[in-house]
Coordinates of C-alpha atoms in Angstrom, one line a residue:
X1 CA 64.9 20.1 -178.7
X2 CA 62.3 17.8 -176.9
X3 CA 62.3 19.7 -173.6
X4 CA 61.6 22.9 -176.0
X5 CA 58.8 21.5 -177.6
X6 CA 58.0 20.3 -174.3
X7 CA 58.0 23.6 -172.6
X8 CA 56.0 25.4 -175.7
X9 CA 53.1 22.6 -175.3
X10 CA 53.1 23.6 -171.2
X11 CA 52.8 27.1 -172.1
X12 CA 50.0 26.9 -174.6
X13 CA 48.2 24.8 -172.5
X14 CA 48.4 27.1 -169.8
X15 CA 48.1 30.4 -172.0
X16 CA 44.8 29.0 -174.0
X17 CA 42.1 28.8 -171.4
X18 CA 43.4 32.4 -170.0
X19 CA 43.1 33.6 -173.7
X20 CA 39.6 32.8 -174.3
X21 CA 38.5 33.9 -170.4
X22 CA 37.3 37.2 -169.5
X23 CA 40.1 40.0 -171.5
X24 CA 41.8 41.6 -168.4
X25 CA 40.9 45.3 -170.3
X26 CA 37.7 44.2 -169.5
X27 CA 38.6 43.8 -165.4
X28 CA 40.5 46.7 -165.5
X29 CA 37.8 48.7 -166.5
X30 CA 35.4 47.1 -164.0
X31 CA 37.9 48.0 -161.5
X32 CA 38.4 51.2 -162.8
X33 CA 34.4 52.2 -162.6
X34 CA 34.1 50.7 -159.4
X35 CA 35.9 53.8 -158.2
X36 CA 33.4 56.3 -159.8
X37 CA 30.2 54.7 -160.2
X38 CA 27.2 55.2 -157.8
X39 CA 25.8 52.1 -157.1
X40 CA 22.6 53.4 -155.9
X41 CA 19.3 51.2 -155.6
X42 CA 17.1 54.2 -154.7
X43 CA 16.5 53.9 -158.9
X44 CA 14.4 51.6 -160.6
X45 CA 16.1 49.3 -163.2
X46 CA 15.2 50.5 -166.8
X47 CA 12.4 48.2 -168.6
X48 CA 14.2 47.3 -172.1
X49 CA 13.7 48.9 -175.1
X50 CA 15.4 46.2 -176.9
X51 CA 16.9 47.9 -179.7
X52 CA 20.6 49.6 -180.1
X53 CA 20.2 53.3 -180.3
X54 CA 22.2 56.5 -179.3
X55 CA 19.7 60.0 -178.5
X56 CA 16.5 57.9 -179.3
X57 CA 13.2 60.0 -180.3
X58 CA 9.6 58.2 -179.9
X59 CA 6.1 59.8 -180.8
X60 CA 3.1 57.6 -181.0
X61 CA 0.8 57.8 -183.7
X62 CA -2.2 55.1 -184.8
X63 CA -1.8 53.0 -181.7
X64 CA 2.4 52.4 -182.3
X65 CA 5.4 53.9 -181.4
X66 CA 7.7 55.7 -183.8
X67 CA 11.5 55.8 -183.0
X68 CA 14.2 58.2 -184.5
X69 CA 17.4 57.8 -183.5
X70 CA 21.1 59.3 -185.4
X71 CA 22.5 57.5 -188.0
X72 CA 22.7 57.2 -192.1
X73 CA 19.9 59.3 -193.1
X74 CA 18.1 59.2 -189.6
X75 CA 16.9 55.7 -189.4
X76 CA 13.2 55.2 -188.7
X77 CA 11.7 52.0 -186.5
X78 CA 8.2 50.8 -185.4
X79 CA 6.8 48.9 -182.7
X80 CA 3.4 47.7 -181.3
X81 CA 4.8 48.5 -177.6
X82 CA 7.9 50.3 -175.9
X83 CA 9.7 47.1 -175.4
X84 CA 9.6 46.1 -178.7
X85 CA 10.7 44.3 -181.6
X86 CA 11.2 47.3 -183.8
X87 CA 11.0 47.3 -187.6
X88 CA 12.5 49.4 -189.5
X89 CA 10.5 51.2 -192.1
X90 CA 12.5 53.5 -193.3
X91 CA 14.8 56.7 -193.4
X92 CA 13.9 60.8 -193.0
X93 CA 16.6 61.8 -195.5
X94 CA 16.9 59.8 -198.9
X95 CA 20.8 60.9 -199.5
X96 CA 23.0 63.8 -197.5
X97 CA 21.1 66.4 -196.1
X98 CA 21.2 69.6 -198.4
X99 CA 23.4 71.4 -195.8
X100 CA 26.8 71.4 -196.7
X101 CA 27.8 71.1 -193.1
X102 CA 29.0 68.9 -190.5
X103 CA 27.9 64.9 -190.7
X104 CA 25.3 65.2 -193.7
X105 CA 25.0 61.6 -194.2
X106 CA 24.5 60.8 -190.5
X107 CA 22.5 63.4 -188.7
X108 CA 22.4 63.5 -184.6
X109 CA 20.0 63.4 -182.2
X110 CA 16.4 64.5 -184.8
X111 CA 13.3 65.2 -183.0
X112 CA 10.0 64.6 -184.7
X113 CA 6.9 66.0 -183.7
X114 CA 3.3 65.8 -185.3
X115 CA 1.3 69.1 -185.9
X116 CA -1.8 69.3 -188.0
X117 CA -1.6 66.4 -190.0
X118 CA 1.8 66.6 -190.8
X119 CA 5.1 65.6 -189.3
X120 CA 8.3 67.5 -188.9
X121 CA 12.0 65.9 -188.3
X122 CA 14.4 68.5 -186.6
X123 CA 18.0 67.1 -187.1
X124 CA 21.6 68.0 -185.8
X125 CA 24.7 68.5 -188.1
X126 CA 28.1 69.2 -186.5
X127 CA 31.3 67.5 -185.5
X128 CA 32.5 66.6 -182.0
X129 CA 33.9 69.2 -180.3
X130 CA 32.9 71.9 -182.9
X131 CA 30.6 75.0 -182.7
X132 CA 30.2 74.9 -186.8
X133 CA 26.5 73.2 -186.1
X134 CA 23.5 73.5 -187.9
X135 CA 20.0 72.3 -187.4
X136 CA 17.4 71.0 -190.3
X137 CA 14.5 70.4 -190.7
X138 CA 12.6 67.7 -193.1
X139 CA 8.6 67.1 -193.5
X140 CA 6.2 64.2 -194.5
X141 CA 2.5 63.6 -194.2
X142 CA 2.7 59.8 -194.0
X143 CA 4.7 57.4 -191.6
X144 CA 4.6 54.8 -194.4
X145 CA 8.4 55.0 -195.4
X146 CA 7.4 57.7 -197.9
X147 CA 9.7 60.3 -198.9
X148 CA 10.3 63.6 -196.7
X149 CA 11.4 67.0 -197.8
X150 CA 14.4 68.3 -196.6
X151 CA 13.6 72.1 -196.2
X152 CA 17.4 72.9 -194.9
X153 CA 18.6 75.2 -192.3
X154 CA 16.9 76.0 -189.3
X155 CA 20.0 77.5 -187.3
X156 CA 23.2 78.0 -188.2
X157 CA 26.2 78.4 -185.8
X158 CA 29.9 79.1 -185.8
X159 CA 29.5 79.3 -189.7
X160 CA 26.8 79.9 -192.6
X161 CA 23.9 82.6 -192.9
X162 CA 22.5 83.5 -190.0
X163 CA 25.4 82.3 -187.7
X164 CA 26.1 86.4 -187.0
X165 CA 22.9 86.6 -185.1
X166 CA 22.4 86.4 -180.9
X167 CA 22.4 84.1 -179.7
X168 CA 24.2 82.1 -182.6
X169 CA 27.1 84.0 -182.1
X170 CA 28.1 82.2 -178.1
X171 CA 25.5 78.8 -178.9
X172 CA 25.5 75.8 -180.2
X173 CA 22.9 74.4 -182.8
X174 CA 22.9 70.7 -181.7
X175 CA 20.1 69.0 -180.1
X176 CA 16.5 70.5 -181.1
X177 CA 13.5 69.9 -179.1
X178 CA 10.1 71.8 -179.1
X179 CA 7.1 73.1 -177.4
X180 CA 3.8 74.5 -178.1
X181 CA 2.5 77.4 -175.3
X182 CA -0.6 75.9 -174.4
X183 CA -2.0 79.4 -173.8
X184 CA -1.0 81.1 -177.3
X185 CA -0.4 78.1 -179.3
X186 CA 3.4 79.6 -180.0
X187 CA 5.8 77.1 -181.3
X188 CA 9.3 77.1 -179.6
X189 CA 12.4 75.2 -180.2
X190 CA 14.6 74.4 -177.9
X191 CA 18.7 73.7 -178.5
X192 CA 22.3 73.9 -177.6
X193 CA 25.4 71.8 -176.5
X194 CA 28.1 73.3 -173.4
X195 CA 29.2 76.9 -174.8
X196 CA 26.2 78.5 -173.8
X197 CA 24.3 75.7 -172.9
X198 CA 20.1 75.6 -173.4
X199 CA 17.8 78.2 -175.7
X200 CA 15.2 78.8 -176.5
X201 CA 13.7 80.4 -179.9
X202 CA 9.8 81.3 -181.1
X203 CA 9.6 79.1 -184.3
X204 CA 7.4 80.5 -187.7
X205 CA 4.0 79.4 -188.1
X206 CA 4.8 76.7 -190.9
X207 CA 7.5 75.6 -188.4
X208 CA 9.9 75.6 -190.5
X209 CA 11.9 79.2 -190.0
X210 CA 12.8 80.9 -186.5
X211 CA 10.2 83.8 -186.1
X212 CA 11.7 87.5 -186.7
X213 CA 14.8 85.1 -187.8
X214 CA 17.3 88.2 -187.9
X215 CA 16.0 89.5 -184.1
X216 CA 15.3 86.0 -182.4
X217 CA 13.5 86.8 -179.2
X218 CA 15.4 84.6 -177.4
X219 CA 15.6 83.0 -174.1
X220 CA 18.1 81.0 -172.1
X221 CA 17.0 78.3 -170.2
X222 CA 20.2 76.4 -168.4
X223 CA 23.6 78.0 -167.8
X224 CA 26.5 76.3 -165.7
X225 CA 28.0 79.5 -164.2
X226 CA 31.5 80.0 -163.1
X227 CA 33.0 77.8 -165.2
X228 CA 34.7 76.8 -168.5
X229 CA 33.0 73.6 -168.9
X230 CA 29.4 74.1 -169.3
X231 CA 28.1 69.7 -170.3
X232 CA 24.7 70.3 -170.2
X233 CA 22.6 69.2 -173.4
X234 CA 20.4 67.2 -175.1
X235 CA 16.9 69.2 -174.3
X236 CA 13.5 68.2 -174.1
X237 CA 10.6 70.0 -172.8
X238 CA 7.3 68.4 -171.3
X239 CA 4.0 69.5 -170.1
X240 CA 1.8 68.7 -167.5
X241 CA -0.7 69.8 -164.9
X242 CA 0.0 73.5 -165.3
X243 CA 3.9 72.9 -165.0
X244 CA 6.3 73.2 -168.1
X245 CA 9.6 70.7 -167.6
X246 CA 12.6 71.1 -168.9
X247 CA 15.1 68.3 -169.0
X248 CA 18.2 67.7 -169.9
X249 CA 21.2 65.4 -169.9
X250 CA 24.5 66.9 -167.9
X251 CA 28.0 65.2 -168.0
X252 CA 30.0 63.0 -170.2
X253 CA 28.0 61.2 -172.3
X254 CA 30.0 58.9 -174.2
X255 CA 33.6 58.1 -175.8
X256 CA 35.0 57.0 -172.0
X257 CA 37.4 54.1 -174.1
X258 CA 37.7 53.0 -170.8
X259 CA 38.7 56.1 -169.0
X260 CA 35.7 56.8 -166.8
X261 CA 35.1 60.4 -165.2
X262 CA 34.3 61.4 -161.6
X263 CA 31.6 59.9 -160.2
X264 CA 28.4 62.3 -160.9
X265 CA 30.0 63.6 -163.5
X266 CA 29.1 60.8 -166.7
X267 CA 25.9 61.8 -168.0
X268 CA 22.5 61.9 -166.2
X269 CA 19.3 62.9 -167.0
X270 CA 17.9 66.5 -165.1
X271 CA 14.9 69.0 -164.6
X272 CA 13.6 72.1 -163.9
X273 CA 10.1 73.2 -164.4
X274 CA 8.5 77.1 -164.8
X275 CA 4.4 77.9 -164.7
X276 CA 5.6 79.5 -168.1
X277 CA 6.6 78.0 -171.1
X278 CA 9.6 80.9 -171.1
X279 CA 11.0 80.1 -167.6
X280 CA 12.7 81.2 -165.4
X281 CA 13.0 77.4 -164.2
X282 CA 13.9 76.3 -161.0
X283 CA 14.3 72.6 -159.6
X284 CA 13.1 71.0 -156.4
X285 CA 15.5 73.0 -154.3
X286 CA 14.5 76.3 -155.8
X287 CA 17.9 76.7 -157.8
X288 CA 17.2 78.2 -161.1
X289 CA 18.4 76.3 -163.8
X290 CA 20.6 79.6 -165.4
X291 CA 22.6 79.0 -162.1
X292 CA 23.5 75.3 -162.0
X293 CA 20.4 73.7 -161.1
X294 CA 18.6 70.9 -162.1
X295 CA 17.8 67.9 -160.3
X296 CA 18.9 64.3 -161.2
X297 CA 15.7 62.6 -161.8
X298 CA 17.5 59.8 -163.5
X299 CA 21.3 58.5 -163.1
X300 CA 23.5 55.6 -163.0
X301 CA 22.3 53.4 -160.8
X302 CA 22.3 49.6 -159.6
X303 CA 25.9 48.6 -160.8
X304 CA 24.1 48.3 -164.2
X305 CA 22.8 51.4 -165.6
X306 CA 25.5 53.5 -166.6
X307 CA 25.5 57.3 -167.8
X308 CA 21.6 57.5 -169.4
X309 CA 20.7 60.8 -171.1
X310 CA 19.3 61.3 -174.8
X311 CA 16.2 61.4 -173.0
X312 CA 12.4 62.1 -174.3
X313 CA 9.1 62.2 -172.6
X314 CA 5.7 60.7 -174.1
X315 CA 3.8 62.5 -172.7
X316 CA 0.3 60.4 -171.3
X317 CA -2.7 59.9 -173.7
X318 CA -5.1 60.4 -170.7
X319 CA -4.5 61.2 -167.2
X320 CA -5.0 58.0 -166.1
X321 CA -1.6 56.2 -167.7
X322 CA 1.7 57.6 -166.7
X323 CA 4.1 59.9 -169.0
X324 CA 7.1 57.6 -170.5
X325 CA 10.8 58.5 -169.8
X326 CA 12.9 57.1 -172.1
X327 CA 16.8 57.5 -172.8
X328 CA 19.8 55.7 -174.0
X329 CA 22.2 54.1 -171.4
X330 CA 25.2 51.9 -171.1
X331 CA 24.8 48.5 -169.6
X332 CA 27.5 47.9 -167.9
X333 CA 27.8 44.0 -167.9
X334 CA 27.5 44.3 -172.2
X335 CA 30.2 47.6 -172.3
X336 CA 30.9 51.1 -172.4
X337 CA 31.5 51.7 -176.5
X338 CA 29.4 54.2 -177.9
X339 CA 27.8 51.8 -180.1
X340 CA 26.4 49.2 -177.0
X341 CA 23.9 52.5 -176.3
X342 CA 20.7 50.6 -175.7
X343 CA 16.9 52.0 -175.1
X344 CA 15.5 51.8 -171.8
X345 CA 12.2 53.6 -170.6
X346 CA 10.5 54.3 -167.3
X347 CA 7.0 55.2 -166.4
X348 CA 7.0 58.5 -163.9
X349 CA 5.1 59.2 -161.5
X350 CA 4.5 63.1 -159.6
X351 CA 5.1 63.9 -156.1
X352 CA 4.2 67.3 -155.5
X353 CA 4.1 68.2 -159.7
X354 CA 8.2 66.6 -159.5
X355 CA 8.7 63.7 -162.0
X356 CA 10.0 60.4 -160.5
X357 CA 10.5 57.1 -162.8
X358 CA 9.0 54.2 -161.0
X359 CA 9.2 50.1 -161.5
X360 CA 6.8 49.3 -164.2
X361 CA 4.7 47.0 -165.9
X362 CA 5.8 45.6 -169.4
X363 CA 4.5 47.7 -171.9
X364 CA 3.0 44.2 -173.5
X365 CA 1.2 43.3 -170.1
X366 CA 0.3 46.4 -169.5
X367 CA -1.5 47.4 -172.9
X368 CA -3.6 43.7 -172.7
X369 CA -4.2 44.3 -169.1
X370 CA -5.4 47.6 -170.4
X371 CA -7.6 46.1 -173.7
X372 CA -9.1 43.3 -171.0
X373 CA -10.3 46.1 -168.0
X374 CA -12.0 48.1 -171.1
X375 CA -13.6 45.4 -172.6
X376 CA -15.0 44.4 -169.0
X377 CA -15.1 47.7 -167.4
X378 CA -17.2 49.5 -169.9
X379 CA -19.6 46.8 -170.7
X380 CA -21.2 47.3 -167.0
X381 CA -19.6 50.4 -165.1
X382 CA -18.6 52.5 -168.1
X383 CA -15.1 54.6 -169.2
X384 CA -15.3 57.0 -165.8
X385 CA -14.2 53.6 -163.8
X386 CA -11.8 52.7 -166.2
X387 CA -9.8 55.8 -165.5
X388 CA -9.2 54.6 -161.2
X389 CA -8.8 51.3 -162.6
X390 CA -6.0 51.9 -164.5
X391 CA -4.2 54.3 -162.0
X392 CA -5.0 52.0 -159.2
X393 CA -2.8 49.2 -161.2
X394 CA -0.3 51.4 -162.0
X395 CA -0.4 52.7 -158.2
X396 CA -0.3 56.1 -159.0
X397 CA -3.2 57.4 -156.7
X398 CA -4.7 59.5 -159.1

């Protein structure tokens, strides 16, 4: 008996310190994504968003940033700066959503957008895996914590009214983004998930109904031929200098539980860009986007950044500060749950009208740097030298 008790006290001695170091799951999986993950430093590092979030949605409005992200109700956060801390002020939805569809009390991916004074929330309800989608959308005039109103079904696919129109019938309504023509001041939404990939719809003038809603005139924008899986996503479109951009996130975005993909194929964020707000859109190579293009403009990258996508672009208040890409990713000394999804931004830069995310200055620094070369600057030289100021410190050559 005293050589068992012996033995046990060896063996727990020996089997505590390995029980409280590093799980071996945990150096499996680093093993595991060593053999898919592009370590590549040709990308800058993300600047941190600080804050938890999975498809995150920003607009600025009274000198702060607004973030939307999926969850109960469609949480709603504000900050002073990009990198934070966010508050959160509030929710879109006060209950369910009124569509009896999909996750009603925790809507994907919304996209909010300010038009005239007031402020619409486009949000995602569906189930993974599943075609039966719907988007909504909800209003407010005030970014107070005030109540919206849930006006209901945009789109319906797979299942509800309107679900036996083209291009409802072969699409998926998950993942709303939108655009304004800047010739004819015509509202479009963008959408879709694999299936049929990216489209594009004319929206009403009140926003709040597809135009001609029983004869969309619709347009794709992104189409993976030649091919049962289709993982493209998550839209946004952008404008600038003449150019319209349309981005989106292709690969496997999430749920990896430790089983990674091939390398290239976990999510990363891509573009295309068309003179007209309708396409056809082609990337850098010339590919057209309805044949497999789109080029990465942001990946995993540095043996840190893993699979980023959910991506938005703020677009710049003058054209002397640089356009904000931001997007969720996996960092990949925290994890690879789908709740360790963090915010991370870059500022872009153009070559040749082609977005590139550079290094950039913390949003704090930057914004007092800013505040300080305004106060001095216009005092004696005026705003005109403000302007090369600024894109002289963020080296952008403008």
């Amino acid at each position: 008996m005293h050589h068992l008790h012996l033995l046990l006290s060896l063996f727990l001695a020996i089997a505590t310190p390995l029980a409280w170091a590093a799980p071996a799951t945990e150096h499996q999986c680093q093993l595991s994504l060593s053999q898919v993950y592009d370590t590549t430093d040709k990308l800058p590092l993300p600047n941190e968003g600080n804050l938890p979030v999975h498809d995150p949605n920003i607009i600025q409005h009274d000198d702060h940033y607004y973030l939307f992200k999926g969850g109960i109700n469609i949480p709603i956060f504000k900050s002073a700066n990009m990198s934070g801390p966010w508050e959160k002020i509030g929710t879109v939805l006060d209950g369910d959503s009124i569509i009896h569809k999909g996750n009603r009390s925790r809507p994907w991916a919304p996209t909010t957008i300010e038009k005239d004074g007031k402020f619409y929330c486009f949000y995602t309800l569906s189930f993974r895996g599943s075609r039966n989608s719907a988007i909504g959308v909800a209003t407010t005039t005030k970014l107070d914590g005030s109540a919206w109103t849930d006006h209901g079904v945009l789109i319906n696919t797979g299942k509800g009214p309107g679900s036996d129109v083209y291009p409802y019938t072969i699409t998926n309504a998950i993942d709303a983004s939108f655009i304004i023509d800047q010739d004819s001041g015509q509202a479009y939404l963008n959408y879709g998930s694999f299936w049929h990939n990216i489209w594009q719809v004319p929206l009403s003038e009140d926003l709040l109904s597809v135009k001609h809603a029983h004869k969309p005139d619709a347009v794709q924008l992104t189409f993976v031929p030649h091919t049962n899986d289709r993982p493209e996503e998550g839209s946004w479109m952008s404008y600038r200098g003449g150019w319209y951009y349309t981005w989106f996130s292709r690969g496997k975005c999430c749920h990896f539980d430790g089983k990674f993909p091939g390398r290239g194929d976990e999510y990363s964020i891509r573009v295309g860009r068309s003179k007209n707000v309708r396409g056809p859109f082609v990337d850098r190579g010339g590919k057209l986007l309805t044949e497999g293009g789109g080029e990465v403009v942001y990946g995993s990258n540095n043996g840190v950044v893993y699979a980023p996508g959910g991506l938005g672009v703020l677009p710049a208040s003058n054209e002397s500060v640089p356009d904000i890409l931001y997007y969720h990713y996996l960092d990949t000394r925290m994890g690879f749950k789908d709740g360790q999804a963090r915010l991370g931004w870059n500022y872009l830069k153009y070559e040749d009208g082609w977005p590139v995310p550079i290094e950039g200055q913390d949003e704090v620094a930057s914004k007092e740097a800013a505040k300080s070369s305004a106060r001095s600057v216009h005092g004696i030289y005026g705003w005109g030298h403000l302007s090369v100021s600024m894109a002289t410190a963020f080296g952008l050559g403008l």
